[in-house]
Structures are given as structure tokens and as C-alpha cells.
Amino acid sequence: MLKLGEKVIIVDDRFEQNLPIGEYGYVIAYDRNADNVFEYVVRVPKAGRNFLVPGDDVEREEVLIKLEVDRIEREALIDYALSTRNEELFRHIMNGGEHEEPVEETAEETQSPEDFVRQIRLKAWI
């Protein structure tokens, strides 16, 4: 739940109320009516109006800035990995930071046809 006076950005207009998407505003009140889908009253200074908005249509400014910083940092690391031809860094970034175990290819000895048939008969008998 957002606090009163918290700076938010309108990110969606789910009910098509002509909300100014991308503009910032301030939470000035809660709508406590249980029969109403709107959760907050948001004052948008640029529009000079108050809007009733559901919780999904607004997001805190700090959260959006953090997401944008993470995206820019990831893109910069990808550019650096590509320019330096650092394949390990590139794979690390593209896999989301998960450690990738190197796949060791073990070449099993090929079985002779007689051994293969013997194994099949043994499994079929069991």
C-alpha cells in the first residue's frame, strides 16, 4: 500500500479514463469504499487534476528508477562483453547471472552388437 504524499508515476490506464500515462503525481487520499475498484486519489500537478486510480495503474517512482537503472546496466555490460569479445561475461549476463556448469562430454565406448542384444534380452527377461 502506498503512503500518503508518496510520489508515484502513472504506468497504465486499465479503465480508459484518459489518465496521463508517464506523468508523476502524489497520493493524496485512499478510497476506502469496498464497492469501488479505485484504491487511491492521485493529484497530477501537470494536469491540475485529481484522478481516482486502481493500485495497478500507479507505481512508486523509486521502483521504476531501479528497473531502468538495472536495464541500462545490463545493456552496458552486454556492449562491453561484445566489444572485448568476453564470451564468459556475455553468457553470464544473458543467462541472468546463473552459474552455468560446464558440460563435460564423456564418450562412452560403443557396444558391440552382441553386448547390446545381450542387454536387451536381459531387460526383457526381467
Coordinates of N, CA and C in Angstrom, one line a residue:
M1 N 0.8 -1.2 0.0 CA 0.0 0.0 0.0 C 0.9 1.2 0.0
L2 N 0.6 2.2 -0.8 CA 1.3 3.4 -0.9 C 1.0 4.3 0.2
K3 N 1.9 5.1 0.6 CA 1.8 6.1 1.7 C 1.2 7.4 1.2
L4 N 0.5 8.1 2.0 CA 0.0 9.4 1.6 C 1.2 10.4 1.3
G5 N 1.1 11.1 0.3 CA 2.1 12.1 -0.1 C 3.2 11.4 -0.9
E6 N 3.2 10.1 -1.2 CA 4.2 9.4 -1.9 C 4.2 9.8 -3.4
K7 N 5.3 10.0 -4.0 CA 5.4 10.3 -5.4 C 5.3 9.0 -6.2
V8 N 4.3 9.0 -7.2 CA 4.1 7.9 -8.0 C 4.0 8.3 -9.5
I9 N 4.2 7.3 -10.3 CA 4.1 7.6 -11.8 C 2.9 6.7 -12.3
I10 N 2.1 7.3 -13.1 CA 1.0 6.6 -13.7 C 1.6 5.7 -14.9
V11 N 1.4 4.4 -14.8 CA 2.0 3.5 -15.8 C 1.0 2.8 -16.6
D12 N -0.3 2.9 -16.3 CA -1.3 2.2 -17.1 C -2.7 2.9 -17.0
D13 N -3.6 2.7 -17.9 CA -4.9 3.2 -17.8 C -5.9 2.1 -18.1
R14 N -6.0 1.2 -17.1 CA -6.8 0.0 -17.3 C -8.2 0.3 -17.6
F15 N -8.8 1.3 -17.0 CA -10.2 1.6 -17.2 C -10.5 2.7 -18.2
E16 N -9.5 3.1 -19.0 CA -9.6 4.1 -20.0 C -10.3 5.3 -19.6
Q17 N -9.6 6.0 -18.6 CA -10.2 7.2 -18.0 C -9.4 8.4 -18.5
N18 N -8.6 8.2 -19.5 CA -7.7 9.3 -20.0 C -6.7 9.8 -19.0
L19 N -6.1 8.8 -18.3 CA -5.1 9.2 -17.3 C -3.8 9.6 -18.1
P20 N -3.1 10.6 -17.6 CA -1.8 11.0 -18.2 C -0.7 10.0 -17.9
I21 N -0.6 9.0 -18.8 CA 0.4 7.9 -18.6 C 1.8 8.5 -18.7
G22 N 2.7 8.1 -17.8 CA 4.0 8.6 -17.8 C 4.2 9.8 -16.9
E23 N 3.2 10.4 -16.5 CA 3.3 11.6 -15.6 C 3.3 11.2 -14.2
Y24 N 4.0 12.1 -13.4 CA 4.1 11.8 -12.0 C 2.9 12.5 -11.2
G25 N 2.6 12.0 -10.1 CA 1.6 12.5 -9.2 C 1.9 12.2 -7.8
Y26 N 1.0 12.6 -6.9 CA 1.2 12.3 -5.5 C -0.1 11.7 -4.9
V27 N 0.0 10.7 -4.1 CA -1.1 10.1 -3.5 C -1.6 11.0 -2.4
I28 N -2.9 11.5 -2.6 CA -3.4 12.4 -1.6 C -4.5 11.8 -0.8
A29 N -5.1 10.7 -1.2 CA -6.1 10.0 -0.4 C -6.3 8.6 -0.7
Y30 N -6.9 7.8 0.2 CA -7.2 6.4 -0.1 C -8.7 6.4 -0.3
D31 N -9.2 5.5 -1.2 CA -10.6 5.3 -1.4 C -11.0 4.1 -0.6
R32 N -11.6 4.2 0.5 CA -11.9 3.1 1.4 C -13.2 2.4 1.1
N33 N -13.9 2.8 0.1 CA -15.2 2.2 -0.2 C -15.0 0.8 -0.8
A34 N -15.5 -0.2 -0.2 CA -15.3 -1.6 -0.6 C -16.0 -1.9 -1.9
D35 N -17.0 -1.1 -2.3 CA -17.7 -1.4 -3.6 C -17.0 -0.7 -4.8
N36 N -15.9 0.0 -4.5 CA -15.2 0.8 -5.6 C -13.9 0.1 -5.9
V37 N -13.6 0.0 -7.2 CA -12.4 -0.6 -7.7 C -11.1 0.3 -7.5
F38 N -11.4 1.6 -7.4 CA -10.3 2.5 -7.3 C -9.7 2.5 -5.8
E39 N -8.4 2.5 -5.7 CA -7.8 2.5 -4.4 C -7.2 3.8 -3.9
Y40 N -6.8 4.7 -4.9 CA -6.1 5.9 -4.5 C -6.7 7.1 -5.2
V41 N -6.5 8.2 -4.6 CA -6.8 9.5 -5.3 C -5.4 10.1 -5.5
V42 N -5.1 10.4 -6.8 CA -3.7 10.9 -7.1 C -3.9 12.3 -7.7
R43 N -3.1 13.2 -7.2 CA -3.0 14.5 -7.7 C -1.9 14.6 -8.7
V44 N -2.2 15.0 -10.0 CA -1.2 15.2 -11.0 C -1.1 16.7 -11.2
P45 N 0.1 17.2 -10.8 CA 0.3 18.7 -10.9 C 0.2 19.2 -12.3
K46 N 0.8 18.4 -13.3 CA 0.9 18.9 -14.7 C -0.5 19.0 -15.3
A47 N -1.4 18.1 -14.9 CA -2.8 18.2 -15.4 C -3.6 19.1 -14.6
G48 N -3.2 19.3 -13.4 CA -4.0 20.2 -12.5 C -5.3 19.5 -12.0
R49 N -5.3 18.2 -11.9 CA -6.5 17.5 -11.6 C -6.1 16.3 -10.6
N50 N -7.2 15.8 -10.0 CA -7.1 14.6 -9.1 C -7.7 13.5 -9.9
F51 N -7.1 12.3 -9.8 CA -7.7 11.1 -10.5 C -7.9 10.0 -9.5
L52 N -9.0 9.3 -9.7 CA -9.2 8.0 -8.9 C -8.5 6.9 -9.8
V53 N -7.6 6.2 -9.1 CA -6.8 5.2 -9.9 C -6.8 3.9 -9.1
P54 N -6.8 2.7 -9.8 CA -6.6 1.5 -9.1 C -5.1 1.3 -8.8
G55 N -4.7 0.4 -7.9 CA -3.3 0.2 -7.4 C -2.4 -0.2 -8.6
D56 N -3.0 -0.9 -9.5 CA -2.1 -1.5 -10.6 C -1.8 -0.4 -11.7
D57 N -2.5 0.7 -11.6 CA -2.2 1.8 -12.6 C -1.1 2.7 -12.2
V58 N -0.6 2.6 -11.0 CA 0.4 3.5 -10.5 C 1.6 2.7 -9.9
E59 N 2.8 3.2 -9.9 CA 4.0 2.6 -9.4 C 4.8 3.6 -8.7
R60 N 5.5 3.3 -7.6 CA 6.4 4.2 -7.0 C 7.5 4.6 -7.9
E61 N 7.9 5.9 -7.8 CA 9.0 6.4 -8.6 C 10.3 5.6 -8.4
E62 N 10.6 5.3 -7.2 CA 11.9 4.6 -6.8 C 11.9 3.2 -7.5
V63 N 10.8 2.5 -7.6 CA 10.8 1.2 -8.2 C 11.1 1.3 -9.7
L64 N 10.5 2.3 -10.4 CA 10.7 2.5 -11.8 C 12.1 2.9 -12.1
I65 N 12.7 3.8 -11.3 CA 14.1 4.2 -11.5 C 15.0 3.0 -11.3
K66 N 14.8 2.2 -10.3 CA 15.6 1.0 -10.1 C 15.5 0.0 -11.3
L67 N 14.3 -0.2 -11.9 CA 14.2 -1.0 -13.0 C 15.0 -0.5 -14.2
E68 N 14.9 0.8 -14.4 CA 15.6 1.5 -15.6 C 17.1 1.4 -15.4
V69 N 17.6 1.6 -14.2 CA 19.0 1.5 -13.9 C 19.5 0.1 -14.2
D70 N 18.7 -0.9 -13.7 CA 19.1 -2.3 -14.0 C 19.2 -2.6 -15.5
R71 N 18.2 -2.1 -16.2 CA 18.2 -2.3 -17.7 C 19.4 -1.7 -18.4
I72 N 19.7 -0.4 -18.0 CA 20.8 0.3 -18.6 C 22.1 -0.4 -18.3
E73 N 22.3 -0.8 -17.0 CA 23.5 -1.5 -16.6 C 23.7 -2.8 -17.4
R74 N 22.6 -3.6 -17.6 CA 22.7 -4.8 -18.3 C 23.1 -4.6 -19.8
E75 N 22.5 -3.6 -20.4 CA 22.8 -3.2 -21.8 C 24.3 -2.8 -21.9
A76 N 24.8 -2.0 -20.9 CA 26.2 -1.6 -20.9 C 27.1 -2.8 -20.8
L77 N 26.8 -3.7 -19.9 CA 27.6 -4.9 -19.7 C 27.6 -5.8 -21.0
I78 N 26.5 -5.9 -21.6 CA 26.4 -6.6 -22.9 C 27.3 -6.0 -24.0
D79 N 27.2 -4.6 -24.1 CA 28.1 -3.9 -25.0 C 29.5 -4.1 -24.7
Y80 N 29.9 -4.1 -23.4 CA 31.3 -4.2 -23.1 C 31.8 -5.7 -23.4
A81 N 30.9 -6.7 -23.1 CA 31.3 -8.0 -23.3 C 31.5 -8.3 -24.8
L82 N 30.6 -7.7 -25.6 CA 30.7 -7.8 -27.1 C 32.0 -7.1 -27.7
S83 N 32.3 -5.9 -27.1 CA 33.4 -5.2 -27.7 C 34.7 -5.8 -27.3
T84 N 34.8 -6.5 -26.1 CA 36.0 -7.1 -25.7 C 36.0 -8.6 -26.0
R85 N 35.0 -9.1 -26.6 CA 34.9 -10.5 -27.0 C 35.0 -11.4 -25.8
N86 N 34.4 -11.0 -24.7 CA 34.4 -11.8 -23.5 C 33.2 -12.7 -23.5
E87 N 33.4 -13.9 -24.0 CA 32.2 -14.8 -24.1 C 31.7 -15.3 -22.8
E88 N 32.6 -15.4 -21.8 CA 32.1 -15.9 -20.5 C 31.2 -14.8 -19.8
L89 N 31.6 -13.6 -19.9 CA 30.8 -12.5 -19.3 C 29.4 -12.4 -20.1
F90 N 29.5 -12.5 -21.4 CA 28.3 -12.4 -22.2 C 27.3 -13.5 -21.8
R91 N 27.8 -14.7 -21.7 CA 26.9 -15.8 -21.4 C 26.3 -15.7 -19.9
H92 N 27.2 -15.1 -19.0 CA 26.7 -14.9 -17.7 C 25.6 -13.9 -17.6
I93 N 25.7 -12.8 -18.4 CA 24.7 -11.8 -18.5 C 23.4 -12.3 -19.1
M94 N 23.6 -13.0 -20.2 CA 22.4 -13.5 -21.0 C 21.6 -14.6 -20.2
N95 N 22.3 -15.3 -19.3 CA 21.6 -16.3 -18.5 C 21.1 -15.8 -17.2
G96 N 21.1 -14.5 -17.1 CA 20.5 -13.9 -15.9 C 21.3 -14.0 -14.6
G97 N 22.6 -14.2 -14.8 CA 23.5 -14.3 -13.6 C 23.6 -15.7 -13.0
E98 N 22.9 -16.6 -13.6 CA 23.0 -18.0 -13.1 C 24.4 -18.6 -13.5
H99 N 24.9 -19.4 -12.6 CA 26.2 -20.1 -12.9 C 25.9 -21.2 -13.8
E100 N 26.6 -21.3 -14.9 CA 26.4 -22.4 -15.8 C 27.5 -23.4 -15.6
E101 N 27.1 -24.6 -15.4 CA 28.0 -25.7 -15.2 C 28.6 -26.1 -16.6
P102 N 29.9 -26.3 -16.7 CA 30.4 -26.7 -18.0 C 30.0 -28.2 -18.3
V103 N 29.6 -28.4 -19.5 CA 29.1 -29.7 -19.9 C 30.3 -30.5 -20.3
E104 N 30.5 -31.6 -19.6 CA 31.6 -32.5 -19.9 C 31.1 -33.6 -20.8
E105 N 31.6 -33.7 -22.0 CA 31.1 -34.7 -22.9 C 32.0 -36.0 -22.6
T106 N 31.3 -37.0 -22.2 CA 32.0 -38.3 -22.0 C 31.7 -39.2 -23.1
A107 N 32.7 -39.6 -23.7 CA 32.5 -40.5 -24.9 C 32.4 -41.9 -24.4
E108 N 31.3 -42.5 -24.4 CA 31.1 -43.9 -23.9 C 31.6 -44.8 -25.0
E109 N 32.2 -45.9 -24.6 CA 32.6 -46.8 -25.6 C 31.4 -47.4 -26.3
T110 N 31.5 -47.6 -27.6 CA 30.4 -48.2 -28.3 C 30.4 -49.7 -28.0
Q111 N 29.2 -50.1 -27.9 CA 29.0 -51.6 -27.6 C 29.0 -52.4 -28.8
S112 N 29.5 -53.5 -28.7 CA 29.4 -54.4 -29.8 C 27.9 -54.9 -30.0
P113 N 27.5 -55.3 -31.2 CA 26.1 -55.7 -31.4 C 25.7 -56.9 -30.5
E114 N 26.7 -57.7 -30.1 CA 26.3 -58.9 -29.3 C 26.0 -58.4 -27.9
D115 N 26.8 -57.5 -27.3 CA 26.6 -56.9 -26.0 C 25.2 -56.2 -25.9
F116 N 24.9 -55.5 -26.9 CA 23.7 -54.7 -27.0 C 22.5 -55.7 -27.0
V117 N 22.5 -56.8 -27.8 CA 21.5 -57.7 -27.8 C 21.4 -58.5 -26.5
R118 N 22.5 -58.7 -25.8 CA 22.5 -59.4 -24.5 C 21.8 -58.5 -23.5
Q119 N 22.1 -57.2 -23.5 CA 21.5 -56.3 -22.5 C 19.9 -56.2 -22.8
I120 N 19.5 -56.2 -24.0 CA 18.1 -56.1 -24.3 C 17.4 -57.4 -23.9
R121 N 18.0 -58.5 -24.1 CA 17.4 -59.8 -23.7 C 17.3 -59.9 -22.2
L122 N 18.3 -59.4 -21.5 CA 18.3 -59.4 -20.0 C 17.2 -58.5 -19.5
K123 N 17.0 -57.3 -20.1 CA 16.0 -56.4 -19.6 C 14.6 -57.0 -20.0
A124 N 14.5 -57.6 -21.1 CA 13.2 -58.2 -21.5 C 12.8 -59.3 -20.6
W125 N 13.8 -60.1 -20.2 CA 13.6 -61.3 -19.3 C 13.1 -60.9 -17.9
I126 N 13.7 -59.7 -17.5 CA 13.4 -59.3 -16.1 C 12.0 -58.7 -16.2

